[in-house]
Coordinates of C-alpha atoms in Angstrom, one line a residue:
Chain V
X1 CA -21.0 115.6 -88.5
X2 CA -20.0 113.6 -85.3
X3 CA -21.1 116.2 -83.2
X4 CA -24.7 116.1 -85.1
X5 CA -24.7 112.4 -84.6
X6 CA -24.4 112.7 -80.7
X7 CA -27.1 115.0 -80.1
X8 CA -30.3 113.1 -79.8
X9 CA -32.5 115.4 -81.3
X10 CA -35.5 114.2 -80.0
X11 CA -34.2 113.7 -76.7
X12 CA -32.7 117.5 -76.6
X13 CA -34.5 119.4 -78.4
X14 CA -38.3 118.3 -77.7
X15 CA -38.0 119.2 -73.7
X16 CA -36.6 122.7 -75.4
X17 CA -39.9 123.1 -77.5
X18 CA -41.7 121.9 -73.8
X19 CA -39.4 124.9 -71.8
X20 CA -40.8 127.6 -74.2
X21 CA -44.2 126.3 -74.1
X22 CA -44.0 126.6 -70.1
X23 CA -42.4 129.6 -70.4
X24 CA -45.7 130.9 -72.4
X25 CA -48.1 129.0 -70.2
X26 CA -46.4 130.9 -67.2
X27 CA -46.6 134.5 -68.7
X28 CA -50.0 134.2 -69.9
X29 CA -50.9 132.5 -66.3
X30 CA -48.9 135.7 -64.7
X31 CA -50.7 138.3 -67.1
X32 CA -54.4 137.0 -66.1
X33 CA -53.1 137.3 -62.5
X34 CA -52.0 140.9 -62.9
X35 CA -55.1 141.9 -65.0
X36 CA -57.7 140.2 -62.4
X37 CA -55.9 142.2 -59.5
X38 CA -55.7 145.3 -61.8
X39 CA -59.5 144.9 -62.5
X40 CA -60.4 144.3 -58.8
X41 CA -58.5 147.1 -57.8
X42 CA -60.2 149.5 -60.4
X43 CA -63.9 148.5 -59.3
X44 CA -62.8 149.2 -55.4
X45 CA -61.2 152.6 -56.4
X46 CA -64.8 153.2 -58.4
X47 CA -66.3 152.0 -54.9
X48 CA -64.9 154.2 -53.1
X49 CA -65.1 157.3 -55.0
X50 CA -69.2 156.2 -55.5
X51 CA -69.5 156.3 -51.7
X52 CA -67.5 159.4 -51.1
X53 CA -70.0 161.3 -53.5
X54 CA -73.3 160.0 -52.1
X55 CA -71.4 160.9 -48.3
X56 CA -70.9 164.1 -50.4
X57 CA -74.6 164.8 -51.5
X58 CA -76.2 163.3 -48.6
X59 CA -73.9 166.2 -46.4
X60 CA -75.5 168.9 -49.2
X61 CA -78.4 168.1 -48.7
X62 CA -78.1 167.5 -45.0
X63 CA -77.0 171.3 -45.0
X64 CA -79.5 172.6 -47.6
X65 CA -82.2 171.2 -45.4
X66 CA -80.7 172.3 -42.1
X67 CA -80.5 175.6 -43.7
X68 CA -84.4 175.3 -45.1
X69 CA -85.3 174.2 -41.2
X70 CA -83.5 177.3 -39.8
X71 CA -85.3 179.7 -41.8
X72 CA -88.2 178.0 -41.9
X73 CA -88.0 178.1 -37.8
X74 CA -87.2 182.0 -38.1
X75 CA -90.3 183.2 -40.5
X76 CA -92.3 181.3 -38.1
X77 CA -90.8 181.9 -34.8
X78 CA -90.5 185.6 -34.9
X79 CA -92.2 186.8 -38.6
X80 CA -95.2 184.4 -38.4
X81 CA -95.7 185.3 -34.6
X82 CA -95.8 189.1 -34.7
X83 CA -98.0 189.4 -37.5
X84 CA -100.4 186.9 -36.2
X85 CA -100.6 189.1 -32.8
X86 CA -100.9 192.2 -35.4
X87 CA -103.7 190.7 -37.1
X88 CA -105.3 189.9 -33.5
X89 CA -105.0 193.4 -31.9
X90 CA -105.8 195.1 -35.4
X91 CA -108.9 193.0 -35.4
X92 CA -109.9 193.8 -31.4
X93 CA -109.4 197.9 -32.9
X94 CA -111.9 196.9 -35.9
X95 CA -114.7 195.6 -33.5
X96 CA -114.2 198.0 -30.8
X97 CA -114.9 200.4 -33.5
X98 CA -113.1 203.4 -32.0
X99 CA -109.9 205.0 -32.3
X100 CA -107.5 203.4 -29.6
X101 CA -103.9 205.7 -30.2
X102 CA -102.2 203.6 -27.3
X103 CA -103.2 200.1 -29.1
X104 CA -102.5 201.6 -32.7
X105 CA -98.6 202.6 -31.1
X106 CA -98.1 198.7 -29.9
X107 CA -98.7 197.6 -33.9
X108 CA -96.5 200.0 -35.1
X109 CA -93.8 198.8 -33.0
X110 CA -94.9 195.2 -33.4
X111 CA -94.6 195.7 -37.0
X112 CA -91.1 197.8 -36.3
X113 CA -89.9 194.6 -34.7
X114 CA -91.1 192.2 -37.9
X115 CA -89.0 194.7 -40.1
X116 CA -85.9 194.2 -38.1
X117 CA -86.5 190.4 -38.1
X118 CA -87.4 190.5 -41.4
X119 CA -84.2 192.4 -42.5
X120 CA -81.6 190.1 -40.2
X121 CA -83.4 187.6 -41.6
X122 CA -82.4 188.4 -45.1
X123 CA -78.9 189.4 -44.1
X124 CA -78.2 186.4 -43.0
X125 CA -79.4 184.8 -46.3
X126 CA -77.2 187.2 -48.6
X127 CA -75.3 189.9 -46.2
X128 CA -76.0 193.6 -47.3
X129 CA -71.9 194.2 -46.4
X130 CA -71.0 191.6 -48.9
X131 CA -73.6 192.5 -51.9
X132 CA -72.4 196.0 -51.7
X133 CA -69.2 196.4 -50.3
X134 CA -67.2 193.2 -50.8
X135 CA -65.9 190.7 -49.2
X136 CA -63.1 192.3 -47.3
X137 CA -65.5 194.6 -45.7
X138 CA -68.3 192.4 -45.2
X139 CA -65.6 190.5 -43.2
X140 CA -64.8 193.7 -41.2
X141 CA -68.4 194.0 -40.2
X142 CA -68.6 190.6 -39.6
X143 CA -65.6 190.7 -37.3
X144 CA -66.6 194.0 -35.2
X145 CA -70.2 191.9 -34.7
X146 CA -68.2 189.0 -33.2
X147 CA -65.7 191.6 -30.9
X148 CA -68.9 193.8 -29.7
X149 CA -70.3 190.7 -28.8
X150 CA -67.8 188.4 -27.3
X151 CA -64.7 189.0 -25.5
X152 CA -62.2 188.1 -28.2
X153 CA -59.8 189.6 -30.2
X154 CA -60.1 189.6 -33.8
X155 CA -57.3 190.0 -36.4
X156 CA -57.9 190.4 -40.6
X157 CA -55.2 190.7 -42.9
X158 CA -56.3 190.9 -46.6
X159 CA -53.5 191.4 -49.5
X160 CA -54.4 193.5 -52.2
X161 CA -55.6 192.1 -55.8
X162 CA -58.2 190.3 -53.7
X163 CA -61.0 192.8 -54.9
X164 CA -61.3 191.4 -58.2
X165 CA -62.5 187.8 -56.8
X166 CA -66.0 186.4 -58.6
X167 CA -69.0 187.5 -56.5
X168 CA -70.0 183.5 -56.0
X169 CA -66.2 182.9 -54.6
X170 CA -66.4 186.2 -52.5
X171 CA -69.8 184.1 -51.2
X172 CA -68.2 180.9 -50.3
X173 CA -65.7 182.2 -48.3
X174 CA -68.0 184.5 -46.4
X175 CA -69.6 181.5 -45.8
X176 CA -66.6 179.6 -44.9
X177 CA -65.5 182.2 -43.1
X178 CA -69.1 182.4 -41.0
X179 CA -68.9 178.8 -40.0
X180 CA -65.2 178.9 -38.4
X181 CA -66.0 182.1 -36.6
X182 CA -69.3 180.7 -35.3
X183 CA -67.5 177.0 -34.3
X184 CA -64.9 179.1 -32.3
X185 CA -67.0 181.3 -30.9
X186 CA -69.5 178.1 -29.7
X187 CA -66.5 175.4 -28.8
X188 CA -63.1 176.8 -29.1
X189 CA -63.2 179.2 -25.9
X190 CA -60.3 180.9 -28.2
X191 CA -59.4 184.7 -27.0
X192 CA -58.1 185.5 -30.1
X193 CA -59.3 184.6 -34.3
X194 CA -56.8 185.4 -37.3
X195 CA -58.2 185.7 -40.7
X196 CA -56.2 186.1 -43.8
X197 CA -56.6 185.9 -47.0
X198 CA -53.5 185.9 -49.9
X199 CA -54.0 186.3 -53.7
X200 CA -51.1 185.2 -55.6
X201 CA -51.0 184.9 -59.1
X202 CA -53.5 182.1 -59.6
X203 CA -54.6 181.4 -56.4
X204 CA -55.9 182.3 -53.3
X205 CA -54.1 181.1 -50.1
X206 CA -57.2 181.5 -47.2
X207 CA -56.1 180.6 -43.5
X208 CA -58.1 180.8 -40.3
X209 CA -56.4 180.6 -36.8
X210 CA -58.0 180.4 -33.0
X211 CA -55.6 180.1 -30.0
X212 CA -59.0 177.7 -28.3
X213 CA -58.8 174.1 -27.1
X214 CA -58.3 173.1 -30.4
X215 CA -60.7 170.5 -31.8
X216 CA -61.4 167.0 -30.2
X217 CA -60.1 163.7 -31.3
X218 CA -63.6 162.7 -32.1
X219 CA -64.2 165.5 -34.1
X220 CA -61.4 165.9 -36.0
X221 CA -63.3 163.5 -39.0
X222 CA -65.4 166.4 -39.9
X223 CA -68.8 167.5 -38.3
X224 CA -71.3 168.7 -40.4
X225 CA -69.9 172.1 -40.8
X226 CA -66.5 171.4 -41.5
X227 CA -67.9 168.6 -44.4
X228 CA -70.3 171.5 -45.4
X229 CA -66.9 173.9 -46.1
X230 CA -65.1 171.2 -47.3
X231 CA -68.2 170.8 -50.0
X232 CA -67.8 174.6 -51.1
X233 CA -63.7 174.0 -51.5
X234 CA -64.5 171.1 -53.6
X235 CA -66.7 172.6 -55.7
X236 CA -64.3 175.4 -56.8
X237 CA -61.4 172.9 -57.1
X238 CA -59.7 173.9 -54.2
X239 CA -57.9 172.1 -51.2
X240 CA -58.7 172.0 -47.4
X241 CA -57.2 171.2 -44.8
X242 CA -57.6 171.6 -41.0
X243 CA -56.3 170.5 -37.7
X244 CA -54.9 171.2 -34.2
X245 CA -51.8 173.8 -33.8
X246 CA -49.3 172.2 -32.3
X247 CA -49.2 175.2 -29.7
X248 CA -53.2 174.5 -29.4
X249 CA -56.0 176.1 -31.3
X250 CA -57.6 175.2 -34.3
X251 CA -56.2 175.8 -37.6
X252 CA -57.7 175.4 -41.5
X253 CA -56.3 176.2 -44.6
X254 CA -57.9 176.8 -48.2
X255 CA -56.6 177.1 -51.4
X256 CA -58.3 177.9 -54.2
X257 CA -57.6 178.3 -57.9
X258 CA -58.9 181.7 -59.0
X259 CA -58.4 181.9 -62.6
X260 CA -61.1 178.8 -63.1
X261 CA -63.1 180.8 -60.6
X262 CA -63.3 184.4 -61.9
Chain I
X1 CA -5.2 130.5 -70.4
X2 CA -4.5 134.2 -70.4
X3 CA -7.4 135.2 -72.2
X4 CA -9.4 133.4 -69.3
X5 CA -7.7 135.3 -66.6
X6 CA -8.6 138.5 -68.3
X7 CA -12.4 138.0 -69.0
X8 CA -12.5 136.4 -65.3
X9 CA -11.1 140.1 -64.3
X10 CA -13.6 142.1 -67.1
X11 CA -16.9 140.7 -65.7
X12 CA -16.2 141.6 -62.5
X13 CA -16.2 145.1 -63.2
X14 CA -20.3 145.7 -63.7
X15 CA -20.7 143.8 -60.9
X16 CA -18.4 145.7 -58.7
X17 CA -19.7 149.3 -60.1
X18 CA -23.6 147.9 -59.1
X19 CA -21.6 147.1 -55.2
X20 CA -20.3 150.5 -55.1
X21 CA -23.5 152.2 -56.1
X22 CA -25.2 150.1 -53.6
X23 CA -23.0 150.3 -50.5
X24 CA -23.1 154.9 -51.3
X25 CA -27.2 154.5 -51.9
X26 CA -28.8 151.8 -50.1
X27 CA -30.4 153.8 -48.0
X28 CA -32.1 155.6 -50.1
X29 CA -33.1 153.2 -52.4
X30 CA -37.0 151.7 -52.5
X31 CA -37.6 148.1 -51.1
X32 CA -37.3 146.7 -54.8
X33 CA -33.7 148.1 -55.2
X34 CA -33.0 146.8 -51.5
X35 CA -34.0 143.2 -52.6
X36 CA -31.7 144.3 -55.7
X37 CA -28.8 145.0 -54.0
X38 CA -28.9 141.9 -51.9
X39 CA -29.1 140.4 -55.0
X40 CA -25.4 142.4 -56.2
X41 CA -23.9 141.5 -52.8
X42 CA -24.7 138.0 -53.0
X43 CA -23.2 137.5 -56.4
X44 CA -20.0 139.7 -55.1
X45 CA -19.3 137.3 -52.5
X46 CA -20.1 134.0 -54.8
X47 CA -18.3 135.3 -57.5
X48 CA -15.3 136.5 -55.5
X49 CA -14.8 133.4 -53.5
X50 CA -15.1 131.1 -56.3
X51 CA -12.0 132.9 -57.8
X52 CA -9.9 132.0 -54.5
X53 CA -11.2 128.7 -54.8
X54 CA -10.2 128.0 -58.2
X55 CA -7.3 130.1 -57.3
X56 CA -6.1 127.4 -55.0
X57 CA -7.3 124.7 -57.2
X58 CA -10.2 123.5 -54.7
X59 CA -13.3 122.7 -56.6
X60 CA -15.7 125.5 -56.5
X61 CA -19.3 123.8 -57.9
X62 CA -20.8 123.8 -54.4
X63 CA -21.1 127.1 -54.5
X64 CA -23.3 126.9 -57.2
X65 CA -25.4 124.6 -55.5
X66 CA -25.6 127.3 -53.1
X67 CA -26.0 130.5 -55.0
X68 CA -29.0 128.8 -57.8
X69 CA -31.3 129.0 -54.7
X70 CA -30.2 131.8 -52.8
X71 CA -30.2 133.9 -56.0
X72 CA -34.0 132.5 -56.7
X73 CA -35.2 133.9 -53.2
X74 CA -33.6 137.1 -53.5
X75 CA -35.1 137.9 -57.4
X76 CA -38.3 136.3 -56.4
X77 CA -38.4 138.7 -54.0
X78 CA -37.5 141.7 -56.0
X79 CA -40.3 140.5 -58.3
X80 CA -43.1 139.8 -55.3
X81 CA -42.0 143.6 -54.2
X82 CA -42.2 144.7 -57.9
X83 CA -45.5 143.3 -58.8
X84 CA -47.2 144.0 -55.2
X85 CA -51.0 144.3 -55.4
X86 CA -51.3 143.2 -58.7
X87 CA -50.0 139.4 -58.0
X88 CA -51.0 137.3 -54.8
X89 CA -48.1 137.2 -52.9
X90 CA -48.8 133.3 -52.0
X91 CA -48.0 132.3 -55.5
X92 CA -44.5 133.4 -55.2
X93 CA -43.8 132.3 -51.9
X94 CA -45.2 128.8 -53.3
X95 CA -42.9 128.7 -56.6
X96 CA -39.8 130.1 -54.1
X97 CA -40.6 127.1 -52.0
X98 CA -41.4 124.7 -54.4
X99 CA -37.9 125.4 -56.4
X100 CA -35.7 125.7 -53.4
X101 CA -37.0 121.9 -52.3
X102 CA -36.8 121.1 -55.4
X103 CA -32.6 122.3 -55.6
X104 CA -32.0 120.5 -52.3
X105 CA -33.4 117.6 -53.6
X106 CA -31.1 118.2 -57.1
X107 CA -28.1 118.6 -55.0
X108 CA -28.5 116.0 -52.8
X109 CA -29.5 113.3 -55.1
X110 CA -29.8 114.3 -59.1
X111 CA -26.4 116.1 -59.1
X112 CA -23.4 115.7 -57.6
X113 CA -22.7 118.8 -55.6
X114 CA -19.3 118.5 -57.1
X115 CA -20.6 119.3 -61.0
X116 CA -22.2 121.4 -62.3
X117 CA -26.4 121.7 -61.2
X118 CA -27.4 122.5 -65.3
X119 CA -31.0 121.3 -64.2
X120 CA -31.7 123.7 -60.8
X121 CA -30.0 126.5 -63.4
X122 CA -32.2 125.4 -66.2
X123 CA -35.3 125.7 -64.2
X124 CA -34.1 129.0 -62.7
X125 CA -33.8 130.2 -66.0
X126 CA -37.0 129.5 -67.1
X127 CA -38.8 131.1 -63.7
X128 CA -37.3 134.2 -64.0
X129 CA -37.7 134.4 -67.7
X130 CA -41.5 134.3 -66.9
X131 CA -40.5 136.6 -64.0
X132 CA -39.1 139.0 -66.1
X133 CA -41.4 138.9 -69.5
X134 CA -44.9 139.4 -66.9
X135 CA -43.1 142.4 -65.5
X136 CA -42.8 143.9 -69.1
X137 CA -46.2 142.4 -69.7
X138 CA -47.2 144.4 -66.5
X139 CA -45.5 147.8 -67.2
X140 CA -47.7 147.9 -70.3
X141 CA -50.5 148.9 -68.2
X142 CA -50.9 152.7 -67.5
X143 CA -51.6 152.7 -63.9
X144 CA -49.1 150.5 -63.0
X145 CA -46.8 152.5 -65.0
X146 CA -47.8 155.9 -62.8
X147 CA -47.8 153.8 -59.3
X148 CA -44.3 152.7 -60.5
X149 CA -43.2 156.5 -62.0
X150 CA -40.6 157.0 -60.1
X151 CA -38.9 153.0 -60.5
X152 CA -39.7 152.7 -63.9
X153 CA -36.5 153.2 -65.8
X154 CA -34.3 151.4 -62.9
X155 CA -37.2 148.1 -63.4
X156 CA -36.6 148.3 -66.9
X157 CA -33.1 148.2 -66.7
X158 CA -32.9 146.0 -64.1
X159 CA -35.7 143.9 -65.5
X160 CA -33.9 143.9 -69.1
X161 CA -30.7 142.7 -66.9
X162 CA -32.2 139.2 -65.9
X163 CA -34.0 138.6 -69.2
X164 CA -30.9 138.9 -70.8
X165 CA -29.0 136.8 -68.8
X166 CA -31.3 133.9 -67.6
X167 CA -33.1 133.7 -71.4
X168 CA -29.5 133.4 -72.9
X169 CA -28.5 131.5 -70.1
X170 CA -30.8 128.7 -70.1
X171 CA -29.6 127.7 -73.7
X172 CA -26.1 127.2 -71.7
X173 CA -27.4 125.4 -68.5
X174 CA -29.6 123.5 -70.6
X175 CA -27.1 121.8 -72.6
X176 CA -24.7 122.6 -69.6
X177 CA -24.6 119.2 -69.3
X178 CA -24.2 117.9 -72.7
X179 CA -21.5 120.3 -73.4
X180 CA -18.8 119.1 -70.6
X181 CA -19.1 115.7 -72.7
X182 CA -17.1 118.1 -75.4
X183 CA -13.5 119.1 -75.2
X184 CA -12.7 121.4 -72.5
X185 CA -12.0 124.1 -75.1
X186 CA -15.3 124.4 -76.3
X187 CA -16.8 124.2 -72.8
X188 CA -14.7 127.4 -72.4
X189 CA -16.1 128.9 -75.4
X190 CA -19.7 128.5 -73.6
X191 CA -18.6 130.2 -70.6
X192 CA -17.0 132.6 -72.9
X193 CA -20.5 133.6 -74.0
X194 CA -21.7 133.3 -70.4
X195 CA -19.2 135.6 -68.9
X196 CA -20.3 138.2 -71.6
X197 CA -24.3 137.9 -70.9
X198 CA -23.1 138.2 -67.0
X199 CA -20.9 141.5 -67.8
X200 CA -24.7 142.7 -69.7
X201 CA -27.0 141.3 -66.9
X202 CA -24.5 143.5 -64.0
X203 CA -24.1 146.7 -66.8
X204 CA -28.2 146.7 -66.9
X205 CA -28.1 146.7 -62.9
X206 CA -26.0 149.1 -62.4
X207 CA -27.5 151.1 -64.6
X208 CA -30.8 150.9 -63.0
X209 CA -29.5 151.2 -59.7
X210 CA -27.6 154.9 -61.1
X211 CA -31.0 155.8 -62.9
X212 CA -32.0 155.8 -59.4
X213 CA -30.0 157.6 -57.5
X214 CA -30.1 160.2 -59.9
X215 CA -33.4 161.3 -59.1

């Protein structure tokens, strides 16, 4: 009862009633903090992953049309220009109205020369090796055309299982594999390329090796063909990554799922 | 008089366990737990040489006056490490600043730096209450939860350590004041009370800091 009279109630326990209300004021202050950064931070994660896809597209189409361009160039360079110079001499035969066996022998090589053109020309669209043989062999044949050509030694080392791969994945990685060869054989002045390829289990472990110069500081944030492979690995949920050896040479390695690929 | 001696021995048990995990992992542990643990070694040394003082009758209070604002730095900073990106770090270095003026000014002319600072306490207290309850309020959020996966458990217990303490606390350093107008024997039974919510606050860190180095 003493005790009770002592403590000024007012005095004591209305600056307690004002602690707890600034104890409130301070969480809810703290709180609208955390949710403005949390916000913020989610709309410049949403930025970012908006720009990386329209960097991705723009590259897909950047490739789809530097694709269209090179074709486009080949029907007209070599298709477009033989048959034109067909048409001419077959005409000069029509109004010299007279059987010329020495003209009629430079069409049929002419048009011997358009076949060719017009069969690498569809190779290199969709490969024969690949369509009928597979990858592994289409790689094979695509390796013995790089070593009969260059001075370079070539090295592929498939491990078995890797026949049954989808015919669209079997695609991508000729292409992949097309686009590394081709940036050694143009930059890397490499004397040696290993290829090999790994199924295990669920995925397929893909690795690509060159003992060259290695790629330049500059370029090491992705040309337009490395962005182009790194489009295909995306799209089949895989991961890439590439780089400089630390012995020197150029190295990139692929993994991709296969069961969501099959 | 015993009974004191005894619980004076007790509660320095957690907080000697939380030194000993921090001097065999500090290390390894993240720059929250670092802040943490300078938090531990902070209180080791307070704690220990307030027991020689008292040991050899020499009042001990100033260290008090001491330890209220270098224990504010040290949690504010485990909390401005804790919260990170989702908190600009200017308002903590402002209430860190603010408070430890504020203390000075409470030693040098509010309290005598020979009692005992109830009001720099009190307003302690209610800092890291707001401290602690935003961090729950924070760890609600699934993102922060995943950035924070591998801290979690040691901020919750950690976390759980200083709400109990400085919420249970304040009530004590509020009316720390009042009460030493009572007989000594129920000031006692206060600190009684205190010396048990320190023994919690130490048994929460330790816990958080072994939570840690178990992964």
């Amino acid at each position: 009862m003493e005790i009770s009279e002592e403590i000024d109630f007012i005095g004591i326990l209305l600056p307690l009633v004002g602690i707890v209300f600034l104890i409130a004021l301070g969480v809810i202050f703290m709180y609208q903090q955390f949710q403005k950064n949390i916000i913020r931070q989610q709309l410049e994660r949403e930025a970012l992953k908006n720009k990386y896809q329209k960097e991705l597209l723009q590259t897909a189409i950047r490739v789809q049309e530097e694709e269209r361009k090179r074709i486009a160039s080949d029907l007209h360079d070599e298709l477009a220009a033989a048959l034109s110079i067909g048409y001419m001499q077959l005409t000069q035969i029509e109004d010299q109205k007279e059987f010329d066996a020495k003209r009629i022998g430079q069409i049929r090589e002419l048009l011997q020369t358009t076949l060719t053109a017009t069969r690498r020309i569809s190779h290199e669209l969709m490969p024969l090796h690949l369509a009928e043989l597979g990858l592994e062999k289409a790689l094979v044949h695509l390796l013995g055309k790089v070593a009969t050509t260059q001075k370079i030694e070539t090295n592929l080392a498939v491990s078995e299982h890797c026949s049954e791969l989808s015919w669209i994945l079997e695609v991508a990685l000729y292409r992949i594999y097309s686009e590394l060869i081709n940036n050694t054989l143009k930059h890397a002045q490499a004397a040696t390329i290993d290829i090999s390829i790994l199924c295990k289990s669920d995925q397929l472990f893909c690795q690509f090796t060159d003992d060259g110069i290695g790629l330049p500081e500059k370029l090491l944030h992705k040309g337009i063909g490395l962005q182009s492979i790194e489009n295909r690995v995306k799209s089949f949920e895989g991961k890439f990554e590439y780089g400089n050896n630390k012995e020197g040479g150029f190295y990139c390695k692929i993994i991709l799922p296969i069961e969501n690929n099959i | 008089m015993d009974h004191q001696i005894v619980i004076s021995y007790i509660n320095k048990i957690p907080l000697l366990i939380a030194l000993l995990l921090v001097a065999r992992n500090y290390l390894r542990f993240s720059v929250e737990l670092k802040v943490i643990s300078w938090y531990v070694f902070l209180s080791v040394i307070v704690q220990f040489s307030s027991q020689y003082l008292a040991s050899q009758k020499i009042n001990n209070m100033y260290l008090l006056h001491i330890f209220v604002p270098t224990s504010f730095v040290c949690l504010s900073m485990f909390y401005q490490k804790t919260y990170a990106s989702f908190l600009n770090r200017k308002i903590i270095w402002w209430i860190v600043s603010l408070f430890v003026v504020y203390s000075v000014f409470n030693s040098m002319y509010w309290e005598d730096i020979k009692t005992f600072n109830s009001y720099a306490l009190s307003v302690e207290s209610v800092l890291l209450i707001i401290y602690s309850l935003s961090l729950f309020a924070l760890l609600l959020n699934e993102e922060v939860r995943n950035e924070k996966r591998e801290l979690l458990s040691s901020l919750r217990w950690i976390n759980s350590g200083i709400l109990i303490y400085y919420a249970s606390g304040l009530l004590i350093f509020y009316f720390g004041d009042f009460l030493t107008r009572f007989s000594f024997e129920k000031f006692q039974i206060s600190w009684l009370f205190h010396s048990f919510i320190y023994i919690v606050q130490f048994t929460c860190i330790s816990i958080g800091l072994w939570k840690y180095q178990k992964k």
